[in-house]
Amino acid sequence: MDNAVRAARDGWSRRRFVGAVAGTAAVVTVPAPAAPPPDPAPVPVPHRRKAAPGPRPLYLGTYTSVEGGGKGVSVARYDPVSGAVTDVGPLAQIPDPSYLTVHPDGHTLYAVDEREDGAVTAVRLADGHVLGSRSTGGSGPCHLSVHPSGRWLLSANYGSGSVAVHPVDASGVPGERTALVAHSSPAPGPGQQGPHAHQFITSPDGGHVLSVDLGTDTVYTYRLDTGNGTLTEVSRAHTRPGAGPRHLTFHPNGRYAYLANEVDDTVAVCAYDPATGRLTVGEPQSSGSTGDATNYPAQFVVTPGGDFAFLANRGHDSVARYAVEEDGARLRLLDTVPVDGDFPRQLALAPDGRLLFTANQRSGTVSVFHVDTGTGALSRAGEPFASPVAVCAVPL
């Protein structure tokens, strides 16, 4: 969520980087989670559909309340082979839909309304009909996700530092909130005025939900009661003071995750114990940014096979490419690739992992890259396409 820092960032001039980082950065290995079961049960891997032949939908979120912004959620078509994007048009008029996600059944899209009076809104994908909106109970919601069961919608309120749970009925409509938890401790980190919940996701095993809070330098783990939608905190993981954690992305094996730290321009490998929900944050390492520009890491994505990870760097305006080693316990920086855009806020992989999309907020563009499945190398799939204040791109 960029409301708190948008004014400072608006003064930046556009900067492009050509070439890759020479050599590699130091690598960090974290220990295995404490007391893992001797023969762990297989961890469910999030389902990834193969890209069907012919054009596929690409849903786009934007800010509507800023100069040059969009009018809500739009939809484009992309070719899963060439990466070409065409036919951008409106889907639903929603205020400031800065983050989007789709229900596991593929029929309903959900958007945050990143306003002072925050809300989540459901849209039927078949015709763009708005099914309904519900208050998140906080300000500036900037992230949401759907529990793998499809029955619960999880959202993070950046402005008020809280997380919310809404039930989802059989038609995809969100109901009245069943939980609202504010991050009241620990105290805010250096330079922060309060908690800032930036993400709320379900662990790959489905047993826990985790919230990343930039303001308190903490990742909170909760157990979600899937019968009544309530939350019980079970663990906290702390970064070093002032790291400003923003987004956590799990490796497919469910034992490790990768944390993007926005404020101190670092990343970290985290060990995760599915039995307890305990996350262990490893030592900080390089985001791949170089030069004089201030850089804010935004988000990781991991390839379906778990061999490579990509990080969006805002300021350096690049995607950092990492080799994932030791079954997920280590990241090794390989290089960075310029996005040919300004301020890549969000990344997304196509369902088959062969295309990577970057939503470039300041340039109002989305860049598309081919992903070499053997090496993780990125090559641009044509020129970036225009999308006003692009902050989220979701390919199906």
Tab-separated table of C-alpha atoms in Angstrom:
chain	number	residue	atom	x	y	z
A	1	MET	CA	0.000	0.000	0.000
A	2	ASP	CA	1.533	3.317	-1.020
A	3	ASN	CA	-0.658	5.997	0.560
A	4	ALA	CA	1.771	6.655	3.414
A	5	VAL	CA	4.770	7.111	1.128
A	6	ARG	CA	3.197	8.211	-2.135
A	7	ALA	CA	4.009	11.884	-1.665
A	8	ALA	CA	7.706	11.194	-1.175
A	9	ARG	CA	7.858	8.781	-4.073
A	10	ASP	CA	6.088	11.110	-6.510
A	11	GLY	CA	9.265	13.185	-6.745
A	12	TRP	CA	11.290	10.365	-8.249
A	13	SER	CA	12.490	10.652	-11.821
A	14	ARG	CA	12.145	7.623	-14.058
A	15	ARG	CA	15.267	5.492	-14.187
A	16	ARG	CA	16.021	2.490	-16.376
A	17	PHE	CA	18.732	-0.065	-15.923
A	18	VAL	CA	20.393	-1.985	-18.747
A	19	GLY	CA	22.229	-5.255	-18.311
A	20	ALA	CA	22.463	-7.660	-15.407
A	21	VAL	CA	24.244	-7.644	-12.084
A	22	ALA	CA	27.670	-9.211	-12.495
A	23	GLY	CA	28.456	-12.142	-10.251
A	24	THR	CA	26.294	-13.244	-7.361
A	25	ALA	CA	25.427	-11.964	-3.926
A	26	ALA	CA	26.040	-13.781	-0.701
A	27	VAL	CA	23.602	-16.580	-0.093
A	28	VAL	CA	21.749	-17.277	3.117
A	29	THR	CA	20.678	-20.659	4.419
A	30	VAL	CA	18.221	-20.980	7.283
A	31	PRO	CA	17.893	-23.982	9.536
A	32	ALA	CA	15.076	-26.450	9.104
A	33	PRO	CA	12.003	-25.695	11.227
A	34	ALA	CA	12.220	-26.754	14.829
A	35	ALA	CA	11.261	-30.358	15.589
A	36	PRO	CA	9.701	-31.322	12.245
A	37	PRO	CA	7.822	-34.625	12.180
A	38	PRO	CA	10.081	-37.488	11.045
A	39	ASP	CA	7.851	-38.420	8.128
A	40	PRO	CA	5.885	-35.312	7.203
A	41	ALA	CA	2.683	-35.775	5.302
A	42	PRO	CA	2.734	-34.468	1.739
A	43	VAL	CA	2.045	-30.748	1.587
A	44	PRO	CA	-0.670	-29.771	-0.886
A	45	VAL	CA	0.728	-27.680	-3.729
A	46	PRO	CA	-1.466	-24.819	-4.999
A	47	HIS	CA	-3.232	-25.920	-8.148
A	48	ARG	CA	-1.878	-24.423	-11.355
A	49	ARG	CA	-3.913	-24.916	-14.464
A	50	LYS	CA	-2.249	-25.375	-17.791
A	51	ALA	CA	-2.737	-22.407	-20.078
A	52	ALA	CA	-5.433	-23.314	-22.585
A	53	PRO	CA	-4.817	-22.720	-26.301
A	54	GLY	CA	-5.858	-19.299	-27.499
A	55	PRO	CA	-6.167	-16.006	-25.613
A	56	ARG	CA	-6.528	-16.025	-21.835
A	57	PRO	CA	-7.932	-13.313	-19.524
A	58	LEU	CA	-5.673	-10.871	-17.687
A	59	TYR	CA	-7.364	-8.824	-14.951
A	60	LEU	CA	-5.933	-5.414	-14.081
A	61	GLY	CA	-6.269	-3.309	-10.942
A	62	THR	CA	-5.500	0.387	-10.625
A	63	TYR	CA	-5.934	3.425	-8.447
A	64	THR	CA	-8.970	5.462	-9.483
A	65	SER	CA	-8.499	8.427	-7.125
A	66	VAL	CA	-5.120	9.617	-8.457
A	67	GLU	CA	-4.339	11.725	-11.494
A	68	GLY	CA	-4.264	9.586	-14.631
A	69	GLY	CA	-5.790	6.629	-12.826
A	70	GLY	CA	-8.160	4.044	-14.228
A	71	LYS	CA	-11.888	3.586	-13.767
A	72	GLY	CA	-11.812	0.331	-11.839
A	73	VAL	CA	-11.033	-3.256	-12.779
A	74	SER	CA	-10.286	-3.901	-16.438
A	75	VAL	CA	-9.696	-7.086	-18.402
A	76	ALA	CA	-7.343	-7.811	-21.283
A	77	ARG	CA	-6.477	-10.924	-23.282
A	78	TYR	CA	-3.026	-12.443	-23.520
A	79	ASP	CA	-1.623	-15.130	-25.761
A	80	PRO	CA	-0.104	-17.853	-23.526
A	81	VAL	CA	2.525	-18.660	-26.170
A	82	SER	CA	3.628	-15.278	-27.532
A	83	GLY	CA	2.747	-13.201	-24.473
A	84	ALA	CA	1.036	-10.579	-26.644
A	85	VAL	CA	-1.672	-8.600	-24.809
A	86	THR	CA	-4.723	-7.204	-26.602
A	87	ASP	CA	-8.300	-6.056	-26.154
A	88	VAL	CA	-8.057	-4.131	-22.898
A	89	GLY	CA	-11.486	-3.037	-21.708
A	90	PRO	CA	-13.490	-2.277	-18.536
A	91	LEU	CA	-14.874	-5.031	-16.317
A	92	ALA	CA	-16.275	-3.323	-13.209
A	93	GLN	CA	-16.248	0.170	-11.725
A	94	ILE	CA	-14.749	-0.261	-8.261
A	95	PRO	CA	-13.024	2.514	-6.277
A	96	ASP	CA	-9.239	2.052	-5.981
A	97	PRO	CA	-9.094	-1.716	-6.659
A	98	SER	CA	-5.363	-1.902	-5.933
A	99	TYR	CA	-5.196	-5.657	-5.344
A	100	LEU	CA	-7.153	-8.473	-6.987
A	101	THR	CA	-7.565	-12.196	-6.499
A	102	VAL	CA	-9.789	-14.869	-8.018
A	103	HIS	CA	-11.838	-17.556	-6.258
A	104	PRO	CA	-10.435	-21.089	-6.654
A	105	ASP	CA	-13.420	-22.041	-8.830
A	106	GLY	CA	-12.526	-19.270	-11.303
A	107	HIS	CA	-15.976	-17.680	-11.301
A	108	THR	CA	-15.547	-14.671	-8.997
A	109	LEU	CA	-12.963	-11.902	-8.727
A	110	TYR	CA	-12.364	-10.029	-5.472
A	111	ALA	CA	-10.880	-6.550	-5.130
A	112	VAL	CA	-9.888	-4.367	-2.211
A	113	ASP	CA	-11.320	-0.857	-2.165
A	114	GLU	CA	-8.226	0.938	-0.886
A	115	ARG	CA	-10.045	3.833	0.735
A	116	GLU	CA	-10.184	5.305	4.226
A	117	ASP	CA	-13.402	3.349	4.698
A	118	GLY	CA	-11.985	0.116	3.345
A	119	ALA	CA	-13.999	-2.631	1.711
A	120	VAL	CA	-13.773	-5.803	-0.333
A	121	THR	CA	-15.871	-6.206	-3.471
A	122	ALA	CA	-16.882	-9.335	-5.402
A	123	VAL	CA	-17.346	-9.343	-9.190
A	124	ARG	CA	-18.869	-12.144	-11.272
A	125	LEU	CA	-16.391	-12.790	-14.066
A	126	ALA	CA	-18.936	-14.062	-16.575
A	127	ASP	CA	-20.520	-10.627	-17.008
A	128	GLY	CA	-18.731	-8.147	-14.717
A	129	HIS	CA	-21.710	-7.895	-12.381
A	130	VAL	CA	-20.782	-6.566	-8.941
A	131	LEU	CA	-22.112	-9.126	-6.455
A	132	GLY	CA	-21.580	-7.002	-3.374
A	133	SER	CA	-19.146	-5.176	-1.086
A	134	ARG	CA	-18.354	-5.537	2.596
A	135	SER	CA	-16.466	-3.295	5.010
A	136	THR	CA	-13.076	-4.591	6.095
A	137	GLY	CA	-13.418	-2.751	9.382
A	138	GLY	CA	-10.268	-0.738	8.733
A	139	SER	CA	-8.593	1.789	6.473
A	140	GLY	CA	-6.569	1.339	3.311
A	141	PRO	CA	-6.938	-2.402	2.634
A	142	CYS	CA	-4.107	-3.305	0.253
A	143	HIS	CA	-4.180	-7.117	-0.018
A	144	LEU	CA	-6.664	-9.967	-0.026
A	145	SER	CA	-6.680	-13.697	-0.680
A	146	VAL	CA	-9.158	-16.559	-0.683
A	147	HIS	CA	-8.722	-19.537	1.622
A	148	PRO	CA	-8.157	-22.745	-0.420
A	149	SER	CA	-11.545	-24.030	0.755
A	150	GLY	CA	-13.158	-21.127	-1.110
A	151	ARG	CA	-15.243	-20.325	1.961
A	152	TRP	CA	-13.265	-17.453	3.511
A	153	LEU	CA	-11.938	-14.137	2.222
A	154	LEU	CA	-8.860	-12.744	4.001
A	155	SER	CA	-7.921	-9.044	3.786
A	156	ALA	CA	-5.204	-6.786	5.232
A	157	ASN	CA	-5.880	-3.181	6.293
A	158	TYR	CA	-2.665	-1.211	5.806
A	159	GLY	CA	-3.816	2.068	7.312
A	160	SER	CA	-5.206	0.635	10.538
A	161	GLY	CA	-2.884	-2.370	10.845
A	162	SER	CA	-5.550	-5.049	11.067
A	163	VAL	CA	-6.697	-8.201	9.292
A	164	ALA	CA	-10.248	-9.272	8.515
A	165	VAL	CA	-12.116	-12.449	7.590
A	166	HIS	CA	-15.338	-12.622	5.586
A	167	PRO	CA	-17.364	-15.741	4.767
A	168	VAL	CA	-18.010	-16.485	1.081
A	169	ASP	CA	-21.242	-18.188	0.052
A	170	ALA	CA	-21.746	-20.722	-2.750
A	171	SER	CA	-22.294	-17.975	-5.331
A	172	GLY	CA	-19.092	-16.141	-4.337
A	173	VAL	CA	-20.752	-13.328	-2.389
A	174	PRO	CA	-18.875	-12.157	0.752
A	175	GLY	CA	-20.852	-12.005	3.976
A	176	GLU	CA	-20.530	-9.954	7.130
A	177	ARG	CA	-17.117	-9.982	8.771
A	178	THR	CA	-16.453	-12.862	11.188
A	179	ALA	CA	-13.104	-11.634	12.501
A	180	LEU	CA	-11.137	-8.406	12.803
A	181	VAL	CA	-7.764	-8.492	14.582
A	182	ALA	CA	-5.607	-5.394	15.106
A	183	HIS	CA	-1.832	-5.712	15.421
A	184	SER	CA	-1.471	-3.854	18.714
A	185	SER	CA	2.011	-5.175	19.560
A	186	PRO	CA	4.957	-5.140	19.290
A	187	ALA	CA	5.664	-1.423	19.126
A	188	PRO	CA	6.099	0.101	15.658
A	189	GLY	CA	9.526	-0.230	14.079
A	190	PRO	CA	11.927	2.676	13.409
A	191	GLY	CA	10.291	5.417	11.382
A	192	GLN	CA	6.815	3.878	11.653
A	193	GLN	CA	3.839	5.491	13.354
A	194	GLY	CA	1.834	2.315	13.824
A	195	PRO	CA	1.091	-1.155	12.472
A	196	HIS	CA	0.623	-1.576	8.717
A	197	ALA	CA	-0.764	-4.969	7.730
A	198	HIS	CA	0.396	-5.528	4.161
A	199	GLN	CA	-0.611	-9.108	3.361
A	200	PHE	CA	-2.872	-11.909	4.600
A	201	ILE	CA	-2.426	-15.395	3.127
A	202	THR	CA	-3.001	-19.090	3.835
A	203	SER	CA	-0.045	-21.427	4.335
A	204	PRO	CA	0.333	-24.165	1.685
A	205	ASP	CA	-0.730	-26.836	4.178
A	206	GLY	CA	-3.976	-24.935	4.753
A	207	GLY	CA	-3.626	-25.144	8.522
A	208	HIS	CA	-2.642	-21.551	9.242
A	209	VAL	CA	-3.056	-18.008	7.923
A	210	LEU	CA	-0.204	-15.492	8.061
A	211	SER	CA	-0.200	-11.705	8.060
A	212	VAL	CA	2.857	-9.611	7.167
A	213	ASP	CA	2.987	-6.265	8.970
A	214	LEU	CA	5.382	-3.610	7.675
A	215	GLY	CA	4.855	-1.281	10.636
A	216	THR	CA	5.691	-3.752	13.418
A	217	ASP	CA	8.391	-5.738	11.547
A	218	THR	CA	6.420	-8.886	12.305
A	219	VAL	CA	4.765	-11.830	10.557
A	220	TYR	CA	1.797	-13.059	12.597
A	221	THR	CA	0.524	-16.639	12.322
A	222	TYR	CA	-3.094	-17.429	13.142
A	223	ARG	CA	-5.188	-20.542	13.161
A	224	LEU	CA	-8.414	-19.961	11.240
A	225	ASP	CA	-11.455	-21.770	12.584
A	226	THR	CA	-12.952	-22.903	9.292
A	227	GLY	CA	-16.306	-23.482	10.958
A	228	ASN	CA	-16.958	-19.976	12.260
A	229	GLY	CA	-14.258	-17.810	10.654
A	230	THR	CA	-12.509	-16.704	13.857
A	231	LEU	CA	-8.750	-16.225	14.315
A	232	THR	CA	-6.451	-17.398	17.097
A	233	GLU	CA	-2.857	-16.161	17.129
A	234	VAL	CA	-0.329	-18.982	17.496
A	235	SER	CA	3.062	-17.474	16.626
A	236	ARG	CA	5.013	-14.353	15.719
A	237	ALA	CA	8.168	-14.023	13.646
A	238	HIS	CA	10.202	-10.819	13.846
A	239	THR	CA	12.499	-9.306	11.263
A	240	ARG	CA	15.349	-7.036	12.273
A	241	PRO	CA	14.102	-3.575	13.350
A	242	GLY	CA	13.292	-1.315	10.411
A	243	ALA	CA	13.153	-4.067	7.780
A	244	GLY	CA	9.556	-3.239	6.885
A	245	PRO	CA	8.367	-6.661	5.657
A	246	ARG	CA	5.848	-6.412	2.826
A	247	HIS	CA	5.120	-9.757	1.140
A	248	LEU	CA	5.750	-13.434	1.910
A	249	THR	CA	5.726	-16.104	-0.814
A	250	PHE	CA	5.940	-19.831	-0.103
A	251	HIS	CA	8.036	-22.422	-1.894
A	252	PRO	CA	5.857	-25.220	-3.353
A	253	ASN	CA	7.140	-27.681	-0.748
A	254	GLY	CA	5.557	-25.604	2.014
A	255	ARG	CA	8.657	-25.709	4.241
A	256	TYR	CA	10.252	-22.416	3.176
A	257	ALA	CA	9.084	-18.959	2.185
A	258	TYR	CA	10.686	-15.775	0.866
A	259	LEU	CA	10.128	-12.388	2.456
A	260	ALA	CA	10.442	-9.038	0.651
A	261	ASN	CA	11.459	-6.257	3.059
A	262	GLU	CA	10.320	-2.923	1.634
A	263	VAL	CA	11.973	-0.446	3.983
A	264	ASP	CA	15.568	-1.706	4.311
A	265	ASP	CA	15.782	-3.059	0.730
A	266	THR	CA	16.523	-6.677	1.657
A	267	VAL	CA	15.019	-10.136	1.308
A	268	ALA	CA	15.095	-13.142	3.635
A	269	VAL	CA	14.591	-16.887	3.469
A	270	CYS	CA	12.153	-18.133	6.114
A	271	ALA	CA	11.700	-21.655	7.462
A	272	TYR	CA	8.120	-22.727	8.174
A	273	ASP	CA	6.814	-25.559	10.353
A	274	PRO	CA	3.338	-26.646	9.166
A	275	ALA	CA	2.665	-28.470	12.434
A	276	THR	CA	2.926	-25.347	14.587
A	277	GLY	CA	2.663	-22.478	12.120
A	278	ARG	CA	6.015	-21.199	13.370
A	279	LEU	CA	7.970	-19.070	10.898
A	280	THR	CA	11.710	-18.487	11.367
A	281	VAL	CA	13.136	-15.470	9.528
A	282	GLY	CA	16.672	-15.911	8.175
A	283	GLU	CA	19.389	-13.313	7.758
A	284	PRO	CA	18.812	-10.416	5.323
A	285	GLN	CA	20.371	-10.609	1.880
A	286	SER	CA	20.529	-8.528	-1.292
A	287	SER	CA	17.522	-7.550	-3.368
A	288	GLY	CA	19.841	-7.150	-6.352
A	289	SER	CA	19.402	-3.375	-6.457
A	290	THR	CA	22.428	-1.256	-7.373
A	291	GLY	CA	23.113	2.421	-8.015
A	292	ASP	CA	21.877	5.553	-6.308
A	293	ALA	CA	18.106	5.102	-6.575
A	294	THR	CA	16.251	4.226	-3.403
A	295	ASN	CA	14.760	0.779	-3.871
A	296	TYR	CA	11.659	-0.801	-2.357
A	297	PRO	CA	11.326	-4.569	-2.881
A	298	ALA	CA	7.691	-5.407	-3.542
A	299	GLN	CA	6.892	-9.060	-4.075
A	300	PHE	CA	8.305	-12.525	-4.777
A	301	VAL	CA	6.880	-15.178	-7.069
A	302	VAL	CA	8.216	-18.737	-7.300
A	303	THR	CA	8.097	-20.934	-10.406
A	304	PRO	CA	5.727	-23.939	-10.258
A	305	GLY	CA	8.610	-26.401	-9.925
A	306	GLY	CA	10.205	-24.366	-7.151
A	307	ASP	CA	13.544	-23.909	-8.968
A	308	PHE	CA	13.544	-20.126	-9.386
A	309	ALA	CA	12.211	-17.064	-7.602
A	310	PHE	CA	11.636	-13.571	-8.985
A	311	LEU	CA	11.486	-10.320	-7.021
A	312	ALA	CA	9.974	-6.991	-8.122
A	313	ASN	CA	12.246	-4.028	-7.319
A	314	ARG	CA	10.632	-0.567	-7.285
A	315	GLY	CA	13.200	2.192	-7.752
A	316	HIS	CA	15.778	-0.105	-9.355
A	317	ASP	CA	12.872	-0.941	-11.700
A	318	SER	CA	13.948	-4.491	-12.234
A	319	VAL	CA	13.128	-8.112	-11.629
A	320	ALA	CA	15.764	-9.972	-9.611
A	321	ARG	CA	16.214	-13.637	-10.561
A	322	TYR	CA	17.219	-16.139	-7.892
A	323	ALA	CA	18.118	-19.821	-8.057
A	324	VAL	CA	16.283	-21.738	-5.345
A	325	GLU	CA	18.615	-24.309	-3.818
A	326	GLU	CA	18.744	-26.904	-1.020
A	327	ASP	CA	15.075	-27.797	-1.454
A	328	GLY	CA	14.027	-24.199	-0.844
A	329	ALA	CA	16.346	-23.318	2.038
A	330	ARG	CA	18.639	-21.057	0.011
A	331	LEU	CA	18.291	-18.231	-2.509
A	332	ARG	CA	21.201	-17.405	-4.808
A	333	LEU	CA	20.987	-14.142	-6.727
A	334	LEU	CA	21.655	-14.713	-10.432
A	335	ASP	CA	20.964	-11.368	-12.095
A	336	THR	CA	18.466	-8.550	-12.518
A	337	VAL	CA	16.444	-7.679	-15.606
A	338	PRO	CA	15.055	-4.177	-16.270
A	339	VAL	CA	11.280	-4.115	-16.577
A	340	ASP	CA	11.274	-1.268	-19.116
A	341	GLY	CA	8.777	0.470	-16.866
A	342	ASP	CA	8.662	2.543	-13.717
A	343	PHE	CA	7.946	1.199	-10.214
A	344	PRO	CA	6.997	-2.486	-10.691
A	345	ARG	CA	4.649	-2.934	-7.767
A	346	GLN	CA	3.409	-6.468	-8.394
A	347	LEU	CA	4.447	-9.679	-10.172
A	348	ALA	CA	2.392	-12.622	-11.417
A	349	LEU	CA	3.174	-15.825	-13.273
A	350	ALA	CA	0.856	-17.315	-15.873
A	351	PRO	CA	-0.669	-20.609	-14.639
A	352	ASP	CA	1.920	-22.718	-16.489
A	353	GLY	CA	4.800	-20.538	-15.259
A	354	ARG	CA	6.026	-19.644	-18.770
A	355	LEU	CA	5.108	-15.946	-18.679
A	356	LEU	CA	5.849	-13.317	-16.035
A	357	PHE	CA	3.834	-10.085	-15.754
A	358	THR	CA	4.985	-6.909	-13.959
A	359	ALA	CA	2.504	-4.146	-13.087
A	360	ASN	CA	4.479	-0.891	-13.366
A	361	GLN	CA	2.655	1.734	-11.323
A	362	ARG	CA	4.393	4.970	-12.303
A	363	SER	CA	4.717	4.332	-16.021
A	364	GLY	CA	1.160	2.985	-16.280
A	365	THR	CA	2.283	-0.144	-18.094
A	366	VAL	CA	2.427	-3.915	-17.746
A	367	SER	CA	5.528	-5.736	-18.995
A	368	VAL	CA	5.468	-9.378	-20.080
A	369	PHE	CA	8.453	-11.749	-20.060
A	370	HIS	CA	9.012	-15.264	-21.333
A	371	VAL	CA	10.392	-17.527	-18.583
A	372	ASP	CA	12.901	-20.196	-19.599
A	373	THR	CA	11.760	-23.184	-17.525
A	374	GLY	CA	15.268	-24.656	-17.484
A	375	THR	CA	17.273	-21.609	-16.428
A	376	GLY	CA	14.683	-19.126	-15.205
A	377	ALA	CA	16.076	-16.597	-17.696
A	378	LEU	CA	13.700	-13.783	-18.641
A	379	SER	CA	13.241	-12.350	-22.131
A	380	ARG	CA	10.803	-9.589	-22.951
A	381	ALA	CA	7.691	-10.574	-24.895
A	382	GLY	CA	7.278	-7.377	-26.902
A	383	GLU	CA	6.771	-3.820	-25.714
A	384	PRO	CA	4.961	-3.083	-22.432
A	385	PHE	CA	1.272	-2.337	-22.883
A	386	ALA	CA	-0.538	0.643	-21.399
A	387	SER	CA	-2.714	0.326	-18.309
A	388	PRO	CA	-3.358	3.462	-16.222
A	389	VAL	CA	-1.541	3.380	-12.865
A	390	ALA	CA	-1.146	-0.386	-13.154
A	391	VAL	CA	-0.704	-1.857	-9.676
A	392	CYS	CA	-2.014	-5.402	-10.065
A	393	ALA	CA	-2.158	-7.904	-12.953
A	394	VAL	CA	-3.766	-11.336	-12.531
A	395	PRO	CA	-3.425	-13.794	-15.447
A	396	LEU	CA	-5.708	-16.848	-15.612
